[in-house]
Amino acid sequence: MSKSPPDLRRPGVSRRGFLQGSSVVAGSLGMAVGAAQAQAEQPSAEVRTIAITVNGTSRQVTVEPRTTLVEALRDTLGLTGTKIGCNQGQCGACTVLLNGARVNSCLKLAVMADGAEVVTVEGLADPTGDLHPMQTAFAENDAFQCGYCTPGQILSAIACIDEGHANDAAEIREYMSGNLCRCGAYPNIVTAIEQVRDSQQG
Amino acid sequence: MKSFAYSRPTRIGDAAEAASAENTLILAGGTTMVDLMKIGVQTPDALVDIGGLSALEGFEVGPDRMRFGALAKMSTVADDQAVIDAFPALSESLWKAASPQLRNVATLGGNILQRTRCPYFRDTAYSQCNKRTPGSGCAALDGGETTLHAIFGGSDACVAMYPGDFAQTLVAFDAEVTVEGPGGTRTIPFNQLHVLPGTDPQTETVLEPGEIVTEISLPVIPAMANSVYLKARERESYAFASASAAVGVEMDGDTVRDVRIGLGGVAAVPWRATAAEDSLKGQPLTEETAREAGRIAFQDAEPLEGSAYKIALGADVVAGALLQVKSRMGGE
């Protein structure tokens, strides 16, 4: 950022024209193979292989640039616990932990997650099969209705406590607002989070 | 989603050069862009992912100036205790925006450049949108739904509203944006970054092709410490503003020495209410002067029928924000 700054406010300078024809992605594309998941009307996109650690296991996934993280998890890795709801980052059903932070996996391109660590609902129970305390709390408090949004709710609930934003019911509601689908179960979800928070403090 | 080429440069010069190509967009957090690509509003041939430019992730709250790297996450900055202590309105404008999942990904640089939520811009079933398809017309102005539209700064071509929260704080407190592009580095006053729609609503900022926002900075002033971001919306959380105000006050005894008021949810670009600020300077801060400032802030509004409610709501929000500041200062 220390380059000498020419006055770019000067009119008449067209860098678009100057740079036309320069290669955008030369040398950075993965191998070109057939259109694995491409739609018929689309030309085959280059695909690339990314490395992600999912629930503690290193995985390699070959994706197109337009493949979202939730599509890679569900369609390529077969981890269908993560749900696609609105698919536009509004409902939170697709919430996973990415490098420890909860994110909407439907708005994250899989290529952006190259090298990252992902935790999905499948990764919460310990190897003996014992459920994560938040899973238990959701079950004990009947914190679901149809259950479709539950995996995202549980991951978001774990993050809500980890972030330090579960101090009272109002704050829990504020910081669970990214999980929009909660039907009639919302009071029970708040209770489940309070229960886990208190057990961790105790 | 249409296919596109993807690159992730690790040097800013490479990113700027790559991003200068035709129909190429810069990808940061992607929380708006990937959404718009899914619904066919944006159809780039290539994305340049700047997520590898890790030098842009940091931020600092200094005694004279605050500096925020363009890739700092909304959640990280909103939760930073130094930010909360020094400039509560800035923190509030960030955590009252979007959802925790989005704020963990969305960057400050991307946030200030987010696209409008105008329903006609986002729905390609409508052929009319001068911002999406230049020259096609404006479905909102042609008798459409107008409850979400700008009452300041619109034009005969476009009444889309700038949707952000953070930007209202930046515009009220004289922020600057540093950008780096193929031609070098320059600094843009924040109030000159966005441009009014006029006859050319597809042009939203003064950024040139390939220019990447690298830093957002603000001079530290006393009014920051006594500040609030008040956001009125249709539900308690996770919604765009119906009307919002970023307000900061510096008192000189019993009278207002300095006051900053930025308005959200009401204008085509981040909007500063300078006439309302002027009405308060040298005055005591009371409910009466606060309500007068709110009235003045909206006296020049030009609403379409559906968004006329924003005038009264916005005046209340401005007055409410000023009185919240007074309360925080230990007033009555």
GROMACS .gro file of N, CA, C and O in nm, chain A residues 1 3 5-6 8-9 15-16 19-20 22 24-25 28-29 39 42-43 45-46 48 64-66 68 87-90 92 95 101-104 106-109 111-112 156 163 165 174-175 177-180, chain B residues 1-8 17-18 20-22 27-31 34-35 38-39 46-47 49 79 95 99-105 117 122 180 182-187 208-209 211 214 235 237-238:
model
  400
    1MET      N    1   0.082  -0.120   0.000
    1MET     CA    2   0.000   0.000   0.000
    1MET      C    3   0.085   0.126   0.000
    1MET      O    4   0.037   0.234   0.021
    3LYS      N    5   0.285   0.222  -0.256
    3LYS     CA    6   0.318   0.270  -0.389
    3LYS      C    7   0.280   0.417  -0.404
    3LYS      O    8   0.184   0.463  -0.344
    5PRO      N    9   0.096   0.720  -0.520
    5PRO     CA   10  -0.040   0.724  -0.572
    5PRO      C   11  -0.058   0.824  -0.687
    5PRO      O   12  -0.056   0.944  -0.663
    6PRO      N   13  -0.074   0.776  -0.807
    6PRO     CA   14  -0.112   0.868  -0.914
    6PRO      C   15  -0.253   0.920  -0.889
    6PRO      O   16  -0.330   0.856  -0.818
    8LEU      N   17  -0.590   0.930  -0.945
    8LEU     CA   18  -0.687   0.853  -1.023
    8LEU      C   19  -0.816   0.931  -1.044
    8LEU      O   20  -0.904   0.887  -1.116
    9ARG      N   21  -0.827   1.044  -0.976
    9ARG     CA   22  -0.948   1.123  -0.998
    9ARG      C   23  -0.939   1.204  -1.127
    9ARG      O   24  -1.035   1.263  -1.171
   15ARG      N   25  -0.834   0.250  -1.734
   15ARG     CA   26  -0.756   0.128  -1.712
   15ARG      C   27  -0.828   0.007  -1.769
   15ARG      O   28  -0.767  -0.092  -1.800
   16ARG      N   29  -0.960   0.019  -1.782
   16ARG     CA   30  -1.032  -0.094  -1.841
   16ARG      C   31  -0.975  -0.123  -1.980
   16ARG      O   32  -0.942  -0.236  -2.012
   19LEU      N   33  -0.614  -0.261  -1.970
   19LEU     CA   34  -0.593  -0.396  -1.920
   19LEU      C   35  -0.674  -0.502  -1.992
   19LEU      O   36  -0.664  -0.618  -1.961
   20GLN      N   37  -0.752  -0.459  -2.090
   20GLN     CA   38  -0.829  -0.559  -2.162
   20GLN      C   39  -0.734  -0.661  -2.224
   20GLN      O   40  -0.632  -0.628  -2.280
   22SER      N   41  -0.572  -0.885  -2.062
   22SER     CA   42  -0.486  -0.950  -1.964
   22SER      C   43  -0.557  -1.072  -1.909
   22SER      O   44  -0.678  -1.075  -1.895
   24VAL      N   45  -0.706  -1.321  -1.662
   24VAL     CA   46  -0.756  -1.309  -1.525
   24VAL      C   47  -0.700  -1.418  -1.436
   24VAL      O   48  -0.657  -1.395  -1.325
   25VAL      N   49  -0.703  -1.538  -1.487
   25VAL     CA   50  -0.679  -1.651  -1.398
   25VAL      C   51  -0.568  -1.741  -1.450
   25VAL      O   52  -0.562  -1.858  -1.415
   28SER      N   53  -0.381  -2.037  -1.260
   28SER     CA   54  -0.439  -2.064  -1.129
   28SER      C   55  -0.553  -2.164  -1.135
   28SER      O   56  -0.611  -2.198  -1.035
   29LEU      N   57  -0.586  -2.209  -1.254
   29LEU     CA   58  -0.700  -2.298  -1.264
   29LEU      C   59  -0.659  -2.441  -1.241
   29LEU      O   60  -0.549  -2.483  -1.271
   39GLN      N   61  -2.484  -2.779  -1.552
   39GLN     CA   62  -2.613  -2.789  -1.615
   39GLN      C   63  -2.593  -2.790  -1.766
   39GLN      O   64  -2.493  -2.743  -1.817
   42GLN      N   65  -2.489  -2.486  -1.966
   42GLN     CA   66  -2.366  -2.418  -1.927
   42GLN      C   67  -2.246  -2.485  -1.991
   42GLN      O   68  -2.241  -2.607  -1.999
   43PRO      N   69  -2.151  -2.406  -2.034
   43PRO     CA   70  -2.026  -2.468  -2.076
   43PRO      C   71  -1.959  -2.531  -1.954
   43PRO      O   72  -1.981  -2.490  -1.841
   45ALA      N   73  -1.733  -2.589  -1.670
   45ALA     CA   74  -1.642  -2.505  -1.593
   45ALA      C   75  -1.521  -2.587  -1.554
   45ALA      O   76  -1.528  -2.708  -1.542
   46GLU      N   77  -1.412  -2.519  -1.537
   46GLU     CA   78  -1.297  -2.589  -1.483
   46GLU      C   79  -1.330  -2.633  -1.341
   46GLU      O   80  -1.404  -2.565  -1.270
   48ARG      N   81  -1.177  -2.789  -0.965
   48ARG     CA   82  -1.054  -2.794  -0.886
   48ARG      C   83  -1.077  -2.877  -0.761
   48ARG      O   84  -1.190  -2.895  -0.717
   64GLU      N   85  -1.670  -2.741  -0.882
   64GLU     CA   86  -1.665  -2.623  -0.968
   64GLU      C   87  -1.656  -2.500  -0.880
   64GLU      O   88  -1.698  -2.503  -0.764
   65PRO      N   89  -1.609  -2.389  -0.936
   65PRO     CA   90  -1.609  -2.265  -0.855
   65PRO      C   91  -1.748  -2.228  -0.805
   65PRO      O   92  -1.761  -2.169  -0.698
   66ARG      N   93  -1.852  -2.262  -0.879
   66ARG     CA   94  -1.986  -2.221  -0.837
   66ARG      C   95  -2.048  -2.317  -0.735
   66ARG      O   96  -2.159  -2.292  -0.687
   68THR      N   97  -2.140  -2.453  -0.396
   68THR     CA   98  -2.138  -2.396  -0.261
   68THR      C   99  -2.091  -2.501  -0.161
   68THR      O  100  -2.092  -2.621  -0.188
   87ASN      N  101  -3.165  -2.129   0.083
   87ASN     CA  102  -3.051  -2.128  -0.009
   87ASN      C  103  -3.008  -1.986  -0.045
   87ASN      O  104  -2.943  -1.964  -0.146
   88GLN      N  105  -3.046  -1.889   0.036
   88GLN     CA  106  -3.009  -1.750   0.011
   88GLN      C  107  -2.955  -1.681   0.137
   88GLN      O  108  -2.958  -1.558   0.147
   89GLY      N  109  -2.910  -1.760   0.232
   89GLY     CA  110  -2.849  -1.700   0.350
   89GLY      C  111  -2.947  -1.635   0.447
   89GLY      O  112  -2.908  -1.556   0.531
   90GLN      N  113  -3.074  -1.668   0.435
   90GLN     CA  114  -3.172  -1.599   0.517
   90GLN      C  115  -3.231  -1.685   0.629
   90GLN      O  116  -3.280  -1.632   0.727
   92GLY      N  117  -3.082  -1.989   0.783
   92GLY     CA  118  -2.990  -2.047   0.879
   92GLY      C  119  -2.992  -2.199   0.886
   92GLY      O  120  -2.917  -2.258   0.964
   95THR      N  121  -2.647  -2.376   0.854
   95THR     CA  122  -2.538  -2.329   0.940
   95THR      C  123  -2.440  -2.442   0.973
   95THR      O  124  -2.480  -2.550   1.017
  101ALA      N  125  -1.625  -2.072   1.341
  101ALA     CA  126  -1.727  -1.966   1.338
  101ALA      C  127  -1.849  -2.016   1.261
  101ALA      O  128  -1.836  -2.079   1.156
  102ARG      N  129  -1.967  -1.986   1.313
  102ARG     CA  130  -2.087  -2.030   1.241
  102ARG      C  131  -2.107  -1.946   1.116
  102ARG      O  132  -2.095  -1.823   1.119
  103VAL      N  133  -2.139  -2.013   1.008
  103VAL     CA  134  -2.160  -1.945   0.880
  103VAL      C  135  -2.276  -2.011   0.807
  103VAL      O  136  -2.313  -2.126   0.836
  104ASN      N  137  -2.332  -1.939   0.711
  104ASN     CA  138  -2.431  -1.996   0.620
  104ASN      C  139  -2.355  -2.068   0.509
  104ASN      O  140  -2.295  -2.004   0.423
  106CYS      N  141  -2.460  -2.208   0.257
  106CYS     CA  142  -2.519  -2.191   0.123
  106CYS      C  143  -2.463  -2.070   0.050
  106CYS      O  144  -2.476  -2.058  -0.070
  107LEU      N  145  -2.402  -1.977   0.125
  107LEU     CA  146  -2.348  -1.857   0.061
  107LEU      C  147  -2.196  -1.862   0.050
  107LEU      O  148  -2.133  -1.765   0.009
  108LYS      N  149  -2.138  -1.971   0.091
  108LYS     CA  150  -1.993  -1.985   0.088
  108LYS      C  151  -1.957  -2.075  -0.028
  108LYS      O  152  -2.001  -2.190  -0.033
  109LEU      N  153  -1.882  -2.024  -0.122
  109LEU     CA  154  -1.834  -2.111  -0.229
  109LEU      C  155  -1.737  -2.211  -0.169
  109LEU      O  156  -1.653  -2.176  -0.086
  111VAL      N  157  -1.480  -2.342  -0.294
  111VAL     CA  158  -1.339  -2.308  -0.320
  111VAL      C  159  -1.287  -2.206  -0.219
  111VAL      O  160  -1.167  -2.200  -0.192
  112MET      N  161  -1.378  -2.126  -0.162
  112MET     CA  162  -1.335  -2.028  -0.061
  112MET      C  163  -1.297  -2.098   0.069
  112MET      O  164  -1.232  -2.038   0.155
  156SER      N  165  -2.578  -2.336   1.559
  156SER     CA  166  -2.586  -2.194   1.593
  156SER      C  167  -2.594  -2.175   1.744
  156SER      O  168  -2.535  -2.082   1.801
  163GLU      N  169  -1.960  -1.769   2.165
  163GLU     CA  170  -1.934  -1.628   2.135
  163GLU      C  171  -1.957  -1.538   2.257
  163GLU      O  172  -1.928  -1.418   2.252
  165HIS      N  173  -2.261  -1.476   2.379
  165HIS     CA  174  -2.384  -1.400   2.355
  165HIS      C  175  -2.508  -1.477   2.402
  165HIS      O  176  -2.613  -1.473   2.338
  174GLU      N  177  -3.171  -1.259   2.024
  174GLU     CA  178  -3.103  -1.172   1.927
  174GLU      C  179  -3.000  -1.252   1.848
  174GLU      O  180  -2.992  -1.244   1.725
  175TYR      N  181  -2.921  -1.332   1.919
  175TYR     CA  182  -2.811  -1.400   1.852
  175TYR      C  183  -2.851  -1.535   1.792
  175TYR      O  184  -2.768  -1.603   1.734
  177SER      N  185  -3.120  -1.510   1.589
  177SER     CA  186  -3.214  -1.458   1.489
  177SER      C  187  -3.175  -1.497   1.347
  177SER      O  188  -3.257  -1.487   1.256
  178GLY      N  189  -3.052  -1.540   1.327
  178GLY     CA  190  -3.012  -1.586   1.194
  178GLY      C  191  -3.066  -1.723   1.160
  178GLY      O  192  -3.051  -1.770   1.048
  179ASN      N  193  -3.126  -1.789   1.258
  179ASN     CA  194  -3.194  -1.916   1.233
  179ASN      C  195  -3.344  -1.886   1.236
  179ASN      O  196  -3.411  -1.895   1.338
  180LEU      N  197  -3.393  -1.851   1.120
  180LEU     CA  198  -3.523  -1.788   1.111
  180LEU      C  199  -3.637  -1.887   1.136
  180LEU      O  200  -3.738  -1.853   1.195
  203MET      N  201  -2.665  -2.131  -1.074
  203MET     CA  202  -2.566  -2.024  -1.088
  203MET      C  203  -2.484  -2.046  -1.215
  203MET      O  204  -2.442  -2.156  -1.242
  204LYS      N  205  -2.467  -1.939  -1.289
  204LYS     CA  206  -2.387  -1.947  -1.411
  204LYS      C  207  -2.242  -1.981  -1.376
  204LYS      O  208  -2.191  -1.938  -1.273
  205SER      N  209  -2.176  -2.052  -1.464
  205SER     CA  210  -2.034  -2.083  -1.442
  205SER      C  211  -1.950  -1.956  -1.449
  205SER      O  212  -1.986  -1.860  -1.518
  206PHE      N  213  -1.841  -1.958  -1.376
  206PHE     CA  214  -1.749  -1.845  -1.381
  206PHE      C  215  -1.610  -1.896  -1.350
  206PHE      O  216  -1.592  -2.002  -1.290
  207ALA      N  217  -1.511  -1.818  -1.391
  207ALA     CA  218  -1.372  -1.849  -1.355
  207ALA      C  219  -1.345  -1.792  -1.216
  207ALA      O  220  -1.411  -1.697  -1.172
  208TYR      N  221  -1.251  -1.850  -1.148
  208TYR     CA  222  -1.224  -1.812  -1.009
  208TYR      C  223  -1.074  -1.806  -0.987
  208TYR      O  224  -1.001  -1.895  -1.029
  209SER      N  225  -1.031  -1.701  -0.922
  209SER     CA  226  -0.890  -1.692  -0.883
  209SER      C  227  -0.881  -1.634  -0.744
  209SER      O  228  -0.971  -1.563  -0.698
  210ARG      N  229  -0.774  -1.666  -0.675
  210ARG     CA  230  -0.754  -1.620  -0.538
  210ARG      C  231  -0.610  -1.569  -0.525
  210ARG      O  232  -0.522  -1.638  -0.471
  219GLU      N  233  -0.513  -0.624  -1.089
  219GLU     CA  234  -0.501  -0.644  -1.233
  219GLU      C  235  -0.607  -0.743  -1.282
  219GLU      O  236  -0.674  -0.719  -1.382
  220ALA      N  237  -0.621  -0.853  -1.210
  220ALA     CA  238  -0.721  -0.953  -1.250
  220ALA      C  239  -0.861  -0.895  -1.247
  220ALA      O  240  -0.944  -0.922  -1.335
  222SER      N  241  -0.957  -0.608  -1.309
  222SER     CA  242  -0.980  -0.504  -1.409
  222SER      C  243  -1.040  -0.560  -1.538
  222SER      O  244  -1.082  -0.484  -1.624
  223ALA      N  245  -1.040  -0.691  -1.551
  223ALA     CA  246  -1.089  -0.751  -1.675
  223ALA      C  247  -1.240  -0.731  -1.689
  223ALA      O  248  -1.310  -0.707  -1.590
  224GLU      N  249  -1.289  -0.743  -1.810
  224GLU     CA  250  -1.430  -0.727  -1.839
  224GLU      C  251  -1.515  -0.825  -1.758
  224GLU      O  252  -1.479  -0.942  -1.744
  229LEU      N  253  -1.458  -1.064  -0.511
  229LEU     CA  254  -1.529  -1.142  -0.410
  229LEU      C  255  -1.457  -1.127  -0.276
  229LEU      O  256  -1.338  -1.156  -0.266
  230ALA      N  257  -1.531  -1.082  -0.175
  230ALA     CA  258  -1.472  -1.078  -0.040
  230ALA      C  259  -1.545  -1.182   0.043
  230ALA      O  260  -1.522  -1.301   0.027
  231GLY      N  261  -1.638  -1.143   0.130
  231GLY     CA  262  -1.715  -1.243   0.205
  231GLY      C  263  -1.814  -1.317   0.117
  231GLY      O  264  -1.846  -1.433   0.140
  232GLY      N  265  -1.867  -1.246   0.020
  232GLY     CA  266  -1.958  -1.309  -0.075
  232GLY      C  267  -2.102  -1.317  -0.030
  232GLY      O  268  -2.187  -1.370  -0.103
  233THR      N  269  -2.134  -1.265   0.088
  233THR     CA  270  -2.268  -1.289   0.141
  233THR      C  271  -2.378  -1.221   0.060
  233THR      O  272  -2.491  -1.269   0.058
  236VAL      N  273  -2.278  -1.377  -0.373
  236VAL     CA  274  -2.316  -1.514  -0.409
  236VAL      C  275  -2.467  -1.525  -0.416
  236VAL      O  276  -2.523  -1.592  -0.503
  237ASP      N  277  -2.535  -1.456  -0.325
  237ASP     CA  278  -2.681  -1.451  -0.327
  237ASP      C  279  -2.730  -1.394  -0.460
  237ASP      O  280  -2.816  -1.453  -0.527
  240LYS      N  281  -2.682  -1.631  -0.744
  240LYS     CA  282  -2.778  -1.742  -0.744
  240LYS      C  283  -2.911  -1.702  -0.809
  240LYS      O  284  -2.974  -1.784  -0.875
  241ILE      N  285  -2.952  -1.578  -0.786
  241ILE     CA  286  -3.082  -1.537  -0.839
  241ILE      C  287  -3.069  -1.467  -0.974
  241ILE      O  288  -3.166  -1.412  -1.025
  248ALA      N  289  -1.601  -1.391  -1.427
  248ALA     CA  290  -1.491  -1.429  -1.339
  248ALA      C  291  -1.505  -1.360  -1.204
  248ALA      O  292  -1.556  -1.248  -1.195
  249LEU      N  293  -1.462  -1.429  -1.100
  249LEU     CA  294  -1.453  -1.372  -0.966
  249LEU      C  295  -1.307  -1.370  -0.923
  249LEU      O  296  -1.235  -1.468  -0.942
  251ASP      N  297  -1.124  -1.359  -0.589
  251ASP     CA  298  -1.144  -1.374  -0.444
  251ASP      C  299  -1.027  -1.307  -0.373
  251ASP      O  300  -0.912  -1.350  -0.385
  281ASP      N  301  -1.770  -0.686   1.811
  281ASP     CA  302  -1.748  -0.740   1.945
  281ASP      C  303  -1.620  -0.691   2.011
  281ASP      O  304  -1.591  -0.729   2.124
  297TRP      N  305  -2.349  -0.488   1.467
  297TRP     CA  306  -2.418  -0.608   1.517
  297TRP      C  307  -2.569  -0.600   1.500
  297TRP      O  308  -2.639  -0.703   1.511
  301SER      N  309  -2.726  -1.122   1.031
  301SER     CA  310  -2.737  -1.224   1.134
  301SER      C  311  -2.596  -1.264   1.177
  301SER      O  312  -2.498  -1.233   1.108
  302PRO      N  313  -2.583  -1.333   1.291
  302PRO     CA  314  -2.448  -1.375   1.334
  302PRO      C  315  -2.374  -1.454   1.227
  302PRO      O  316  -2.254  -1.434   1.206
  303GLN      N  317  -2.445  -1.544   1.158
  303GLN     CA  318  -2.378  -1.625   1.055
  303GLN      C  319  -2.325  -1.538   0.941
  303GLN      O  320  -2.218  -1.564   0.887
  304LEU      N  321  -2.402  -1.438   0.904
  304LEU     CA  322  -2.357  -1.349   0.796
  304LEU      C  323  -2.245  -1.258   0.844
  304LEU      O  324  -2.148  -1.234   0.772
  305ARG      N  325  -2.256  -1.210   0.967
  305ARG     CA  326  -2.153  -1.117   1.017
  305ARG      C  327  -2.019  -1.187   1.037
  305ARG      O  328  -1.916  -1.122   1.036
  306ASN      N  329  -2.021  -1.318   1.056
  306ASN     CA  330  -1.895  -1.392   1.069
  306ASN      C  331  -1.820  -1.403   0.937
  306ASN      O  332  -1.704  -1.441   0.935
  307VAL      N  333  -1.888  -1.374   0.829
  307VAL     CA  334  -1.830  -1.389   0.696
  307VAL      C  335  -1.816  -1.254   0.626
  307VAL      O  336  -1.716  -1.226   0.560
  319ARG      N  337  -3.153  -0.357  -0.173
  319ARG     CA  338  -3.251  -0.465  -0.156
  319ARG      C  339  -3.381  -0.435  -0.231
  319ARG      O  340  -3.483  -0.502  -0.207
  324ARG      N  341  -3.386  -0.718  -0.737
  324ARG     CA  342  -3.353  -0.856  -0.701
  324ARG      C  343  -3.438  -0.960  -0.773
  324ARG      O  344  -3.404  -1.079  -0.769
  382GLU      N  345  -0.696   0.059  -0.360
  382GLU     CA  346  -0.576   0.033  -0.439
  382GLU      C  347  -0.618  -0.032  -0.570
  382GLU      O  348  -0.701  -0.125  -0.570
  384PRO      N  349  -0.513  -0.075  -1.024
  384PRO     CA  350  -0.404  -0.089  -1.121
  384PRO      C  351  -0.319   0.037  -1.132
  384PRO      O  352  -0.200   0.031  -1.161
  385GLY      N  353  -0.379   0.153  -1.106
  385GLY     CA  354  -0.304   0.278  -1.119
  385GLY      C  355  -0.242   0.326  -0.990
  385GLY      O  356  -0.177   0.430  -0.989
  386GLY      N  357  -0.261   0.255  -0.881
  386GLY     CA  358  -0.201   0.297  -0.755
  386GLY      C  359  -0.304   0.310  -0.645
  386GLY      O  360  -0.411   0.250  -0.651
  387THR      N  361  -0.268   0.390  -0.543
  387THR     CA  362  -0.351   0.402  -0.424
  387THR      C  363  -0.412   0.541  -0.420
  387THR      O  364  -0.349   0.639  -0.460
  388ARG      N  365  -0.534   0.551  -0.371
  388ARG     CA  366  -0.596   0.682  -0.347
  388ARG      C  367  -0.690   0.672  -0.228
  388ARG      O  368  -0.735   0.563  -0.191
  389THR      N  369  -0.719   0.787  -0.170
  389THR     CA  370  -0.809   0.794  -0.056
  389THR      C  371  -0.931   0.876  -0.096
  389THR      O  372  -0.918   0.985  -0.151
  410GLU      N  373  -1.308   0.263  -0.979
  410GLU     CA  374  -1.273   0.227  -1.116
  410GLU      C  375  -1.254   0.076  -1.124
  410GLU      O  376  -1.230   0.009  -1.023
  411PRO      N  377  -1.263   0.020  -1.245
  411PRO     CA  378  -1.240  -0.125  -1.258
  411PRO      C  379  -1.105  -0.165  -1.197
  411PRO      O  380  -1.004  -0.101  -1.221
  413GLU      N  381  -1.022  -0.149  -0.885
  413GLU     CA  382  -0.991  -0.085  -0.757
  413GLU      C  383  -1.051  -0.166  -0.642
  413GLU      O  384  -1.169  -0.202  -0.644
  416THR      N  385  -0.914  -0.114   0.048
  416THR     CA  386  -0.817  -0.176   0.138
  416THR      C  387  -0.836  -0.136   0.283
  416THR      O  388  -0.806  -0.213   0.373
  437ARG      N  389  -3.935  -0.607   1.241
  437ARG     CA  390  -3.929  -0.706   1.347
  437ARG      C  391  -3.809  -0.675   1.435
  437ARG      O  392  -3.723  -0.594   1.398
  439SER      N  393  -3.533  -0.819   1.518
  439SER     CA  394  -3.395  -0.847   1.481
  439SER      C  395  -3.387  -0.898   1.339
  439SER      O  396  -3.487  -0.945   1.283
  440TYR      N  397  -3.267  -0.895   1.283
  440TYR     CA  398  -3.239  -0.952   1.151
  440TYR      C  399  -3.335  -0.900   1.044
  440TYR      O  400  -3.409  -0.976   0.982
   0.00000   0.00000   0.00000
